[in-house]
């Protein structure tokens, strides 16, 4: 019995954990080494509520509570960072489509995405527009019934393996006026754009892509939401994304804890298991405490959303604390493992790399601190 979860929530957690342990975990090491991803394994996970859970039932989704979604992300993070990231981005694309797509766009993009037949990327970041997303420069100039797109995007997760994407760009009217940041649905087989995979440290089974748009033509039918409404559309999905990142980090910290307990129980030095040394116990207890406090903050944020509150403060705090704690937990887990922890055959080597991702996308730790500071003090340090 769990004092934090209802019976249904605990049952979901147990079922999805068993499935991930049995079906996904055995293939992680091989895919990480080859930097590949088992795309065929993705859609079956939607039956548990991944991706479909973020979309209301009336739009064809499962309409899961924030708490159920948090549990799903915790379990994905415990199993494999690349999987958690991939599910998070597909969920984000689904969430934005559900919020703004026309009936025709839902038929073309959302329905097949929920059926596991299409995959989407989410393109906001640029070389000069990272934390300051509003500074983006990629343009879409209106021309008859089309938009002509020029610009570049950076670090776009899995764009190489998706067949469409949501592109945030600045619409310029035929008269040359800036009409504001707007979301465009861009299809790989309709609009020519370049995709270049940038080798990167964490979540190695994802691609992190640069996208180039050189006079790329996009049909005006593919504008998602109102012209000029792109940034608020993206920001509308940000709370859920932050909580997803936070809960993935909780799962990663939990994996660090389990690996550390297992390792220090059987590794012997000086004639006894290293778990018997006080300094090793201190590291394990710190990992456990970081994991548990992170979990409590993440669950609190989820319950706040389920109570109908905006939850911005709670999701920011969870993103900040859980991300930073996962980094510390992974550092300690690596230390518990000694030299073995630095070898690629050890899962903690992967946890250590993947933990670095937890503090950067969906608003860096510093940006979360500034949001929290503004809420607490009523003074914005952002601008
Ligand atoms: C693995 C990975 C996957 C990603 N996937 C996607 C994706 O799918 N789609 C997408 O659009 N983007 C994606 N991103 C981009 C991500 O959202 C950005 O990296 C993030 O927003 C930070 O932007 P930046 O990298 O330009 O860093 P910068 O904004 O340049 O920040 C650099 C440093 O300065 C600090 N800083 C910046 N401004 C302030 C300030 N005002 N006060 C204090 N400190 C500040 C930051 O905290 C950071 O420490 C991904 C990134 C990574 C690493």
Short mmCIF file of C-alpha atoms and ligand atoms in Angstrom, two decimals:
data_model
loop_
_atom_site.label_atom_id
_atom_site.label_comp_id
_atom_site.label_asym_id
_atom_site.label_seq_id
_atom_site.Cartn_x
_atom_site.Cartn_y
_atom_site.Cartn_z
CA UNK A 1 0.00 0.00 0.00
CA UNK A 2 1.24 3.48 -0.87
CA UNK A 3 0.42 6.52 1.25
CA UNK A 4 1.11 8.77 -1.76
CA UNK A 5 -0.79 6.99 -4.54
CA UNK A 6 -4.35 5.75 -4.96
CA UNK A 7 -4.85 2.06 -5.73
CA UNK A 8 -5.35 2.86 -9.44
CA UNK A 9 -2.19 4.97 -9.54
CA UNK A 10 -0.16 2.30 -7.75
CA UNK A 11 -1.51 -0.35 -10.13
CA UNK A 12 -0.53 1.74 -13.17
CA UNK A 13 2.95 2.21 -11.73
CA UNK A 14 3.41 -1.51 -11.09
CA UNK A 15 2.10 -2.52 -14.52
CA UNK A 16 4.16 -0.08 -16.52
CA UNK A 17 7.31 -0.77 -14.46
CA UNK A 18 6.99 -4.49 -15.11
CA UNK A 19 6.51 -3.93 -18.84
CA UNK A 20 9.47 -1.55 -19.11
CA UNK A 21 11.71 -3.87 -17.07
CA UNK A 22 10.81 -6.89 -19.14
CA UNK A 23 10.41 -5.48 -22.65
CA UNK A 24 12.46 -2.30 -22.92
CA UNK A 25 15.32 -2.47 -20.40
CA UNK A 26 17.01 -5.49 -22.05
CA UNK A 27 17.58 -3.55 -25.29
CA UNK A 28 18.81 -0.26 -23.81
CA UNK A 29 22.57 -0.93 -23.73
CA UNK A 30 22.73 -2.08 -27.35
CA UNK A 31 20.75 0.91 -28.64
CA UNK A 32 22.80 3.37 -26.57
CA UNK A 33 26.01 1.94 -27.99
CA UNK A 34 24.71 2.12 -31.56
CA UNK A 35 22.93 5.46 -30.95
CA UNK A 36 19.73 3.98 -32.38
CA UNK A 37 16.18 3.90 -31.05
CA UNK A 38 13.66 1.03 -31.23
CA UNK A 39 10.89 2.99 -32.92
CA UNK A 40 8.67 -0.10 -33.21
CA UNK A 41 8.56 -0.29 -29.40
CA UNK A 42 7.15 3.22 -29.02
CA UNK A 43 3.48 2.91 -30.06
CA UNK A 44 2.71 -0.11 -27.81
CA UNK A 45 3.61 2.14 -24.86
CA UNK A 46 0.77 4.49 -25.81
CA UNK A 47 -1.64 1.79 -24.57
CA UNK A 48 -0.44 2.57 -21.02
CA UNK A 49 -1.35 6.24 -21.48
CA UNK A 50 1.94 7.66 -22.74
CA UNK A 51 1.25 10.47 -25.26
CA UNK A 52 -2.48 9.62 -25.48
CA UNK A 53 -2.83 10.52 -21.80
CA UNK A 54 -2.17 14.23 -22.43
CA UNK A 55 -5.07 14.52 -24.92
CA UNK A 56 -8.69 14.79 -23.72
CA UNK A 57 -10.95 11.82 -24.45
CA UNK A 58 -13.23 13.88 -26.71
CA UNK A 59 -10.23 14.44 -29.02
CA UNK A 60 -9.31 10.77 -29.12
CA UNK A 61 -6.87 10.64 -26.19
CA UNK A 62 -7.03 8.97 -22.79
CA UNK A 63 -7.36 12.21 -20.79
CA UNK A 64 -5.23 11.01 -17.88
CA UNK A 65 -4.81 13.00 -14.68
CA UNK A 66 -1.55 14.90 -14.22
CA UNK A 67 -0.70 12.42 -11.46
CA UNK A 68 -1.06 9.42 -13.78
CA UNK A 69 1.10 11.19 -16.37
CA UNK A 70 3.67 11.98 -13.69
CA UNK A 71 3.85 8.30 -12.72
CA UNK A 72 4.31 7.29 -16.36
CA UNK A 73 7.19 9.73 -16.78
CA UNK A 74 8.80 8.63 -13.52
CA UNK A 75 8.82 5.05 -14.75
CA UNK A 76 10.12 6.00 -18.21
CA UNK A 77 12.93 7.98 -16.54
CA UNK A 78 13.80 5.04 -14.29
CA UNK A 79 14.09 2.82 -17.36
CA UNK A 80 15.78 4.94 -20.04
CA UNK A 81 16.39 8.66 -20.49
CA UNK A 82 16.19 8.48 -24.29
CA UNK A 83 12.78 6.85 -24.06
CA UNK A 84 11.54 9.42 -21.55
CA UNK A 85 12.72 12.29 -23.76
CA UNK A 86 11.15 10.77 -26.86
CA UNK A 87 7.81 10.23 -25.12
CA UNK A 88 7.95 13.73 -23.67
CA UNK A 89 8.37 15.38 -27.07
CA UNK A 90 5.60 13.30 -28.69
CA UNK A 91 3.37 14.21 -25.74
CA UNK A 92 4.23 17.89 -26.13
CA UNK A 93 3.38 17.82 -29.84
CA UNK A 94 0.11 16.03 -29.02
CA UNK A 95 -0.70 18.58 -26.32
CA UNK A 96 -0.16 21.55 -28.63
CA UNK A 97 -2.16 19.93 -31.44
CA UNK A 98 -5.01 19.18 -29.05
CA UNK A 99 -5.02 22.80 -27.89
CA UNK A 100 -5.01 24.47 -31.29
CA UNK A 101 -5.52 22.17 -34.30
CA UNK A 102 -8.51 22.59 -36.59
CA UNK A 103 -10.65 19.52 -37.28
CA UNK A 104 -8.75 19.00 -40.54
CA UNK A 105 -5.37 19.34 -38.81
CA UNK A 106 -6.47 16.89 -36.10
CA UNK A 107 -7.35 14.36 -38.79
CA UNK A 108 -4.01 14.86 -40.57
CA UNK A 109 -1.68 15.13 -37.58
CA UNK A 110 -3.17 14.39 -34.15
CA UNK A 111 -5.16 11.25 -34.94
CA UNK A 112 -2.27 9.48 -36.70
CA UNK A 113 0.15 10.62 -33.98
CA UNK A 114 -2.05 9.05 -31.28
CA UNK A 115 -2.29 5.89 -33.40
CA UNK A 116 1.52 5.72 -33.53
CA UNK A 117 1.52 6.27 -37.31
CA UNK A 118 3.15 9.72 -37.34
CA UNK A 119 5.83 11.38 -35.23
CA UNK A 120 6.41 15.08 -34.67
CA UNK A 121 9.28 17.34 -33.61
CA UNK A 122 8.92 20.60 -31.70
CA UNK A 123 11.10 23.42 -33.03
CA UNK A 124 11.55 26.50 -30.87
CA UNK A 125 15.26 26.94 -30.03
CA UNK A 126 17.67 28.82 -32.31
CA UNK A 127 21.35 29.74 -32.06
CA UNK A 128 20.48 33.20 -30.70
CA UNK A 129 17.22 32.23 -28.99
CA UNK A 130 17.57 29.63 -26.24
CA UNK A 131 16.38 30.70 -22.80
CA UNK A 132 15.15 33.89 -24.49
CA UNK A 133 12.81 32.03 -26.85
CA UNK A 134 10.96 35.22 -27.80
CA UNK A 135 14.10 36.40 -29.63
CA UNK A 136 13.69 33.78 -32.36
CA UNK A 137 14.34 34.98 -35.92
CA UNK A 138 13.20 32.19 -38.27
CA UNK A 139 10.72 33.91 -40.60
CA UNK A 140 7.68 32.83 -42.60
CA UNK A 141 6.77 35.37 -45.26
CA UNK A 142 3.17 35.25 -46.52
CA UNK A 143 3.02 34.60 -50.27
CA UNK A 144 -0.42 33.86 -51.74
CA UNK A 145 -1.76 30.66 -50.10
CA UNK A 146 1.66 29.75 -48.71
CA UNK A 147 4.40 30.85 -46.34
CA UNK A 148 8.05 30.93 -47.37
CA UNK A 149 10.25 29.97 -44.42
CA UNK A 150 13.88 30.96 -43.85
CA UNK A 151 16.04 30.31 -40.79
CA UNK A 152 17.63 27.63 -38.62
CA UNK A 153 16.63 25.71 -35.53
CA UNK A 154 18.97 24.02 -33.05
CA UNK A 155 18.86 20.97 -30.76
CA UNK A 156 15.52 19.71 -32.08
CA UNK A 157 14.92 16.28 -30.55
CA UNK A 158 14.43 13.39 -32.98
CA UNK A 159 13.70 15.63 -35.96
CA UNK A 160 15.62 13.18 -38.18
CA UNK A 161 13.11 10.41 -37.39
CA UNK A 162 9.89 12.42 -37.48
CA UNK A 163 7.72 13.05 -40.52
CA UNK A 164 6.35 16.43 -39.42
CA UNK A 165 7.03 19.11 -36.89
CA UNK A 166 5.67 22.17 -35.13
CA UNK A 167 7.85 25.09 -36.16
CA UNK A 168 7.81 28.32 -34.16
CA UNK A 169 8.64 31.19 -36.48
CA UNK A 170 7.94 34.87 -37.04
CA UNK A 171 5.25 35.52 -39.65
CA UNK A 172 5.91 38.45 -41.97
CA UNK A 173 2.89 39.73 -43.90
CA UNK A 174 2.98 40.26 -47.68
CA UNK A 175 3.40 43.97 -46.84
CA UNK A 176 6.50 43.22 -44.74
CA UNK A 177 4.91 43.65 -41.28
CA UNK A 178 5.99 41.42 -38.39
CA UNK A 179 2.80 39.57 -37.37
CA UNK A 180 4.44 37.81 -34.42
CA UNK A 181 5.59 34.34 -33.45
CA UNK A 182 3.38 31.68 -35.01
CA UNK A 183 3.26 27.88 -35.04
CA UNK A 184 3.42 26.17 -38.46
CA UNK A 185 2.92 22.48 -39.14
CA UNK A 186 5.75 21.45 -41.45
CA UNK A 187 5.62 18.10 -43.25
CA UNK A 188 8.87 16.47 -44.35
CA UNK A 189 7.40 15.16 -47.62
CA UNK A 190 5.71 18.45 -48.56
CA UNK A 191 8.26 21.07 -47.52
CA UNK A 192 11.99 20.74 -48.18
CA UNK A 193 14.18 21.41 -45.13
CA UNK A 194 17.61 20.23 -44.00
CA UNK A 195 18.12 17.96 -40.95
CA UNK A 196 21.58 17.50 -39.43
CA UNK A 197 22.16 15.34 -36.36
CA UNK A 198 24.51 16.97 -33.83
CA UNK A 199 26.41 14.35 -31.79
CA UNK A 200 25.70 14.98 -28.11
CA UNK A 201 26.46 13.64 -24.63
CA UNK A 202 23.17 12.66 -22.92
CA UNK A 203 20.17 10.66 -24.16
CA UNK A 204 22.29 9.10 -26.90
CA UNK A 205 19.49 7.18 -28.52
CA UNK A 206 17.78 10.40 -29.49
CA UNK A 207 18.98 12.72 -32.23
CA UNK A 208 19.54 16.39 -31.47
CA UNK A 209 19.13 18.16 -34.79
CA UNK A 210 19.88 21.36 -36.56
CA UNK A 211 17.11 22.20 -39.03
CA UNK A 212 17.67 24.55 -41.96
CA UNK A 213 14.95 26.32 -43.90
CA UNK A 214 15.93 27.99 -47.17
CA UNK A 215 12.85 29.29 -48.99
CA UNK A 216 10.91 26.31 -47.63
CA UNK A 217 7.28 26.52 -48.76
CA UNK A 218 4.52 25.67 -46.24
CA UNK A 219 0.79 25.71 -47.06
CA UNK A 220 -1.23 28.41 -45.27
CA UNK A 221 -3.60 25.61 -44.14
CA UNK A 222 -0.78 24.47 -41.87
CA UNK A 223 -0.84 27.49 -39.57
CA UNK A 224 -1.55 26.04 -36.11
CA UNK A 225 -3.60 28.37 -33.91
CA UNK A 226 -3.78 32.10 -34.47
CA UNK A 227 -1.09 34.00 -36.36
CA UNK A 228 0.96 35.69 -33.64
CA UNK A 229 -0.24 33.19 -31.02
CA UNK A 230 2.66 30.73 -31.31
CA UNK A 231 4.59 31.65 -28.20
CA UNK A 232 1.59 31.48 -25.89
CA UNK A 233 0.68 28.14 -27.50
CA UNK A 234 4.18 26.83 -26.76
CA UNK A 235 4.15 28.26 -23.24
CA UNK A 236 0.75 26.62 -22.63
CA UNK A 237 2.47 23.25 -22.98
CA UNK A 238 5.41 24.22 -20.84
CA UNK A 239 3.98 23.38 -17.41
CA UNK A 240 3.28 19.80 -18.41
CA UNK A 241 6.70 19.57 -20.05
CA UNK A 242 8.44 20.80 -16.89
CA UNK A 243 6.63 18.30 -14.73
CA UNK A 244 7.49 15.54 -17.21
CA UNK A 245 11.17 16.48 -17.03
CA UNK A 246 11.00 16.62 -13.23
CA UNK A 247 9.40 13.20 -12.94
CA UNK A 248 11.84 11.70 -15.45
CA UNK A 249 14.60 13.00 -13.16
CA UNK A 250 12.92 11.35 -10.15
CA UNK A 251 12.92 8.05 -12.05
CA UNK A 252 16.58 8.50 -12.93
CA UNK A 253 17.46 9.17 -9.28
CA UNK A 254 15.49 6.06 -8.29
CA UNK A 255 17.50 4.02 -10.79
CA UNK A 256 20.72 5.44 -9.27
CA UNK A 257 19.53 4.36 -5.83
CA UNK A 258 18.65 0.83 -6.91
CA UNK A 259 21.96 0.37 -8.77
CA UNK A 260 23.94 1.71 -5.80
CA UNK A 261 22.23 -0.53 -3.24
CA UNK A 262 22.75 -3.54 -5.45
CA UNK A 263 26.40 -2.74 -6.14
CA UNK A 264 27.50 -1.92 -2.61
CA UNK A 265 25.76 -5.00 -1.23
CA UNK A 266 27.91 -7.39 -3.25
CA UNK A 267 31.15 -5.49 -4.02
CA UNK A 268 33.72 -6.44 -1.37
CA UNK A 269 36.85 -4.56 -0.32
CA UNK A 270 38.90 -4.98 2.86
CA UNK A 271 37.13 -8.31 3.33
CA UNK A 272 33.55 -7.03 3.54
CA UNK A 273 30.80 -5.52 1.35
CA UNK A 274 31.50 -1.82 0.76
CA UNK A 275 27.91 -1.13 1.90
CA UNK A 276 29.22 -1.80 5.41
CA UNK A 277 31.45 1.29 5.34
CA UNK A 278 29.92 4.42 6.85
CA UNK A 279 31.10 6.72 4.06
CA UNK A 280 29.46 4.52 1.42
CA UNK A 281 26.26 4.40 3.48
CA UNK A 282 26.31 8.20 3.60
CA UNK A 283 26.36 8.37 -0.21
CA UNK A 284 23.52 5.86 -0.54
CA UNK A 285 21.41 7.66 2.06
CA UNK A 286 21.96 10.98 0.31
CA UNK A 287 20.81 9.49 -3.01
CA UNK A 288 17.72 8.06 -1.26
CA UNK A 289 16.89 11.37 0.39
CA UNK A 290 17.29 13.35 -2.84
CA UNK A 291 15.10 10.82 -4.64
CA UNK A 292 12.35 10.91 -2.04
CA UNK A 293 12.26 14.70 -1.67
CA UNK A 294 12.21 15.05 -5.45
CA UNK A 295 9.34 12.60 -5.72
CA UNK A 296 7.33 14.48 -3.10
CA UNK A 297 7.78 17.80 -4.93
CA UNK A 298 6.86 16.24 -8.28
CA UNK A 299 3.76 14.54 -6.90
CA UNK A 300 2.73 17.77 -5.19
CA UNK A 301 2.98 19.63 -8.51
CA UNK A 302 0.87 16.95 -10.20
CA UNK A 303 -1.77 17.05 -7.48
CA UNK A 304 -1.83 20.86 -7.76
CA UNK A 305 -2.59 20.60 -11.49
CA UNK A 306 -5.26 17.97 -10.83
CA UNK A 307 -6.88 20.32 -8.31
CA UNK A 308 -7.40 22.75 -11.21
CA UNK A 309 -4.71 25.21 -10.10
CA UNK A 310 -2.28 26.68 -12.67
CA UNK A 311 0.62 25.04 -10.80
CA UNK A 312 3.29 27.17 -12.46
CA UNK A 313 5.23 27.72 -9.23
CA UNK A 314 5.03 24.04 -8.25
CA UNK A 315 6.07 22.77 -11.72
CA UNK A 316 9.00 25.21 -11.87
CA UNK A 317 10.18 24.23 -8.40
CA UNK A 318 9.88 20.54 -9.25
CA UNK A 319 11.79 21.01 -12.52
CA UNK A 320 14.55 22.91 -10.74
CA UNK A 321 14.91 20.68 -7.69
CA UNK A 322 14.38 17.29 -9.32
CA UNK A 323 16.77 18.11 -12.19
CA UNK A 324 19.55 19.30 -9.91
CA UNK A 325 18.98 16.42 -7.48
CA UNK A 326 19.19 13.83 -10.25
CA UNK A 327 22.58 15.28 -11.20
CA UNK A 328 23.82 14.95 -7.61
CA UNK A 329 22.30 11.46 -7.25
CA UNK A 330 24.02 10.31 -10.45
CA UNK A 331 27.36 11.77 -9.32
CA UNK A 332 27.08 9.90 -6.01
CA UNK A 333 25.98 6.66 -7.69
CA UNK A 334 29.01 6.83 -9.92
CA UNK A 335 31.25 7.32 -6.89
CA UNK A 336 29.66 4.34 -5.11
CA UNK A 337 30.57 2.23 -8.15
CA UNK A 338 34.22 3.35 -8.24
CA UNK A 339 35.96 2.58 -11.53
CA UNK A 340 33.16 0.26 -12.62
CA UNK A 341 30.82 3.26 -12.72
CA UNK A 342 32.89 4.92 -15.41
CA UNK A 343 32.70 1.94 -17.76
CA UNK A 344 30.10 2.01 -20.52
CA UNK A 345 28.86 -1.43 -19.50
CA UNK A 346 27.63 0.05 -16.20
CA UNK A 347 24.17 1.67 -16.25
CA UNK A 348 25.37 4.45 -13.93
CA UNK A 349 27.67 5.74 -16.68
CA UNK A 350 24.49 6.35 -18.71
CA UNK A 351 22.61 7.79 -15.70
CA UNK A 352 25.46 10.24 -15.17
CA UNK A 353 25.32 11.45 -18.80
CA UNK A 354 21.52 11.52 -18.96
CA UNK A 355 21.23 13.44 -15.68
CA UNK A 356 22.97 16.38 -17.35
CA UNK A 357 19.97 16.78 -19.61
CA UNK A 358 17.57 17.27 -16.71
CA UNK A 359 18.73 20.82 -15.95
CA UNK A 360 18.66 22.31 -19.46
CA UNK A 361 15.66 21.81 -21.79
CA UNK A 362 12.18 23.16 -20.88
CA UNK A 363 13.85 26.07 -19.08
CA UNK A 364 17.28 25.74 -17.45
CA UNK A 365 17.64 25.59 -13.67
CA UNK A 366 18.60 29.26 -13.69
CA UNK A 367 15.46 30.22 -15.60
CA UNK A 368 13.33 28.22 -13.13
CA UNK A 369 15.02 30.09 -10.26
CA UNK A 370 14.14 33.39 -11.92
CA UNK A 371 10.49 32.32 -12.29
CA UNK A 372 10.42 31.25 -8.65
CA UNK A 373 12.16 34.43 -7.51
CA UNK A 374 9.64 36.56 -9.39
CA UNK A 375 6.75 34.67 -7.80
CA UNK A 376 8.21 34.97 -4.31
CA UNK A 377 9.46 38.55 -4.48
CA UNK A 378 7.19 40.15 -7.06
CA UNK A 379 10.28 41.42 -8.90
CA UNK A 380 11.34 40.04 -12.27
CA UNK A 381 15.07 39.50 -12.74
CA UNK A 382 14.49 38.25 -16.29
CA UNK A 383 14.37 41.60 -18.08
C1 LIG B 1 19.14 17.27 -25.19
C2 LIG B 1 18.39 18.50 -25.57
C3 LIG B 1 17.18 18.41 -26.24
C4 LIG B 1 16.51 19.57 -26.65
N1 LIG B 1 15.35 19.45 -27.38
C5 LIG B 1 14.77 20.57 -27.87
C6 LIG B 1 13.62 20.46 -28.74
O1 LIG B 1 13.15 19.37 -29.06
N2 LIG B 1 13.07 21.61 -29.22
C7 LIG B 1 13.57 22.85 -28.91
O2 LIG B 1 13.04 23.83 -29.39
N3 LIG B 1 14.66 22.98 -28.09
C8 LIG B 1 15.26 21.88 -27.59
N4 LIG B 1 16.38 21.98 -26.77
C9 LIG B 1 16.91 23.30 -26.49
C10 LIG B 1 16.72 23.75 -25.05
O3 LIG B 1 15.39 24.11 -24.82
C11 LIG B 1 17.71 24.89 -24.80
O4 LIG B 1 19.02 24.32 -24.82
C12 LIG B 1 17.45 25.61 -23.50
O5 LIG B 1 16.28 26.36 -23.57
C13 LIG B 1 18.61 26.56 -23.13
O6 LIG B 1 18.94 27.38 -24.21
P1 LIG B 1 20.47 27.49 -24.67
O7 LIG B 1 21.01 26.13 -24.84
O8 LIG B 1 20.55 28.41 -25.83
O9 LIG B 1 21.23 28.13 -23.45
P2 LIG B 1 21.32 29.69 -23.07
O10 LIG B 1 19.95 30.29 -23.02
O11 LIG B 1 22.34 30.35 -23.94
O12 LIG B 1 21.88 29.60 -21.59
C14 LIG B 1 23.26 29.38 -21.30
C15 LIG B 1 23.44 29.54 -19.80
O13 LIG B 1 23.05 30.88 -19.41
C16 LIG B 1 22.05 30.81 -18.41
N5 LIG B 1 21.12 31.94 -18.59
C17 LIG B 1 20.49 32.33 -19.73
N6 LIG B 1 19.73 33.40 -19.49
C18 LIG B 1 19.85 33.69 -18.17
C19 LIG B 1 19.31 34.67 -17.31
N7 LIG B 1 18.44 35.58 -17.73
N8 LIG B 1 19.68 34.65 -16.00
C20 LIG B 1 20.55 33.71 -15.53
N9 LIG B 1 21.10 32.76 -16.31
C21 LIG B 1 20.75 32.75 -17.60
C22 LIG B 1 21.34 29.46 -18.62
O14 LIG B 1 20.69 29.04 -17.45
C23 LIG B 1 22.54 28.60 -18.99
O15 LIG B 1 23.20 28.21 -17.82
C24 LIG B 1 17.04 20.84 -26.35
C25 LIG B 1 18.26 20.93 -25.65
C26 LIG B 1 18.94 19.79 -25.27
C27 LIG B 1 20.25 19.93 -24.56
#
